[in-house]
Amino acid sequence: MDPVDKFRRTSYKLTKPRLVILEYLAKQKKPRSVREIHQQLNRERIDLVSAYRNLELFKELGIIFEEKMNNQSYFYIADKIHHHIICSKCRLIECFPCHNEIIRLKNFSSINHQLSMTGICNKCSSRKEKR
Amino acid sequence: MDPVDKFRRTSYKLTKPRLVILEYLAKQKKPRSVREIHQQLNRERIDLVSAYRNLELFKELGIIFEEKMNNQSYFYIADKIHHHIICSKCRLIECFPCHNEIIRLKNFSSINHQLSMTGICNKCSSRKEKR
DNA sequence: TTTCTAAATGCAAATAGTTTGCAATTAAAT
DNA sequence: ATTTAATTGCAAACTATTTGCATTTAGAAA
């Protein structure tokens, strides 16, 4: 479902910052850092703090997902949580499903997990280094 | 092998900050944040910056491992990289092996990954909430 | 449509983790 | 014991994130 519609079903006010953040994220094909999100919304003069507060809210409402990479928070909209691998060289991102079932820990319940991955994509490994 | 001995095999100087950091980490049963490490070494008057620089060095030398959780870096000494799950209530930590083989991504090589998990341990879930 | 108000915003400043530059110190080679 | 490149500690910068508060505003009520 459209994230804006999802939000309308809550009792929270649909403000301009909320609208533009959701619309921006809905267009993205990969997770975006708070800074990226904020910079893209420059023309709307939306405060960085509002971005933080609303991203946190959207996450709690289950409208967006958070992924932490390199000690920073990234956010994305998707039907379900999944993972991302990023090429360390060209920043290509590939998504892959989250196999919760791989995790069997009998001593814990209500498990949350956070997986982030980097690698070198095939294109980059076949490319000759410039000297 | 003893981490200090491992370090002696390198060409780096074995200084007091390096020695105490390695000795401290060797005693720990779970990953420790830079702040925890630094605070424990208070009596030795070791600078936080030295902790950062040396932890980074130890990591590059393969003497310690880094695990990022909650937008912070944690470090631990172990025979091999593995993962940790932390109880959100009592902070109990359980280790579990890293099954690299679970990850099959044909478009990437040289994969690095970072998994962190939280959950509620059995003891905490059976414990009645205080009012 | 206007009024009202709790919710939300923007701004300033605080907090926390990490990094950088540099003069003073020191491990270890000679 | 001397020497010096490596390392340290300190100050300060930088980045991500959070908090407090006066102002603004979405949307309910009149």
Short mmCIF file of N, CA and C in Angstrom, two decimals, chain A residues 86-93 118-130, chain B residues 108-110:
data_model
loop_
_atom_site.label_atom_id
_atom_site.label_comp_id
_atom_site.label_asym_id
_atom_site.label_seq_id
_atom_site.Cartn_x
_atom_site.Cartn_y
_atom_site.Cartn_z
N ILE A 86 26.34 -3.74 -0.51
CA ILE A 86 26.82 -2.56 -1.22
C ILE A 86 28.23 -2.80 -1.71
N CYS A 87 28.49 -2.51 -2.97
CA CYS A 87 29.85 -2.63 -3.50
C CYS A 87 30.71 -1.51 -2.90
N SER A 88 31.84 -1.90 -2.30
CA SER A 88 32.70 -0.92 -1.64
C SER A 88 33.29 0.06 -2.64
N LYS A 89 33.36 -0.34 -3.90
CA LYS A 89 33.97 0.55 -4.90
C LYS A 89 32.94 1.45 -5.56
N CYS A 90 31.94 0.85 -6.21
CA CYS A 90 31.04 1.67 -7.02
C CYS A 90 29.71 1.96 -6.32
N ARG A 91 29.54 1.44 -5.12
CA ARG A 91 28.32 1.70 -4.34
C ARG A 91 27.07 1.05 -4.92
N LEU A 92 27.25 0.15 -5.88
CA LEU A 92 26.11 -0.63 -6.36
C LEU A 92 25.46 -1.34 -5.18
N ILE A 93 24.14 -1.32 -5.19
CA ILE A 93 23.42 -1.99 -4.11
C ILE A 93 22.55 -3.11 -4.65
N THR A 118 29.07 -5.54 2.85
CA THR A 118 29.76 -4.88 1.75
C THR A 118 30.51 -5.95 0.98
N GLY A 119 30.85 -5.64 -0.26
CA GLY A 119 31.60 -6.58 -1.07
C GLY A 119 32.07 -5.88 -2.32
N ILE A 120 32.63 -6.62 -3.23
CA ILE A 120 33.03 -6.06 -4.51
C ILE A 120 32.16 -6.72 -5.58
N CYS A 121 31.47 -5.90 -6.35
CA CYS A 121 30.59 -6.49 -7.36
C CYS A 121 31.42 -6.99 -8.54
N ASN A 122 30.82 -7.89 -9.30
CA ASN A 122 31.55 -8.53 -10.39
C ASN A 122 32.14 -7.53 -11.37
N LYS A 123 31.39 -6.51 -11.67
CA LYS A 123 31.87 -5.49 -12.60
C LYS A 123 33.17 -4.86 -12.08
N CYS A 124 33.16 -4.54 -10.80
CA CYS A 124 34.34 -3.91 -10.21
C CYS A 124 35.52 -4.88 -10.14
N SER A 125 35.27 -6.16 -9.90
CA SER A 125 36.43 -7.05 -9.79
C SER A 125 37.04 -7.34 -11.15
N SER A 126 36.27 -7.23 -12.22
CA SER A 126 36.86 -7.49 -13.54
C SER A 126 37.49 -6.23 -14.13
N ARG A 127 37.12 -5.08 -13.57
CA ARG A 127 37.65 -3.81 -14.08
C ARG A 127 39.12 -3.65 -13.68
N LYS A 128 39.93 -3.25 -14.65
CA LYS A 128 41.37 -3.04 -14.37
C LYS A 128 41.54 -1.78 -13.51
N GLU A 129 42.46 -1.87 -12.56
CA GLU A 129 42.75 -0.69 -11.72
C GLU A 129 43.45 0.38 -12.55
N LYS A 130 43.06 1.61 -12.35
CA LYS A 130 43.82 2.72 -12.95
C LYS A 130 45.05 3.00 -12.11
N PHE B 108 28.58 -10.77 -6.10
CA PHE B 108 29.56 -10.09 -5.24
C PHE B 108 30.66 -11.05 -4.77
N SER B 109 31.85 -10.50 -4.55
CA SER B 109 32.91 -11.26 -3.92
C SER B 109 33.50 -10.41 -2.79
N SER B 110 34.48 -10.96 -2.09
CA SER B 110 35.11 -10.25 -0.96
C SER B 110 34.07 -9.69 0.01
#
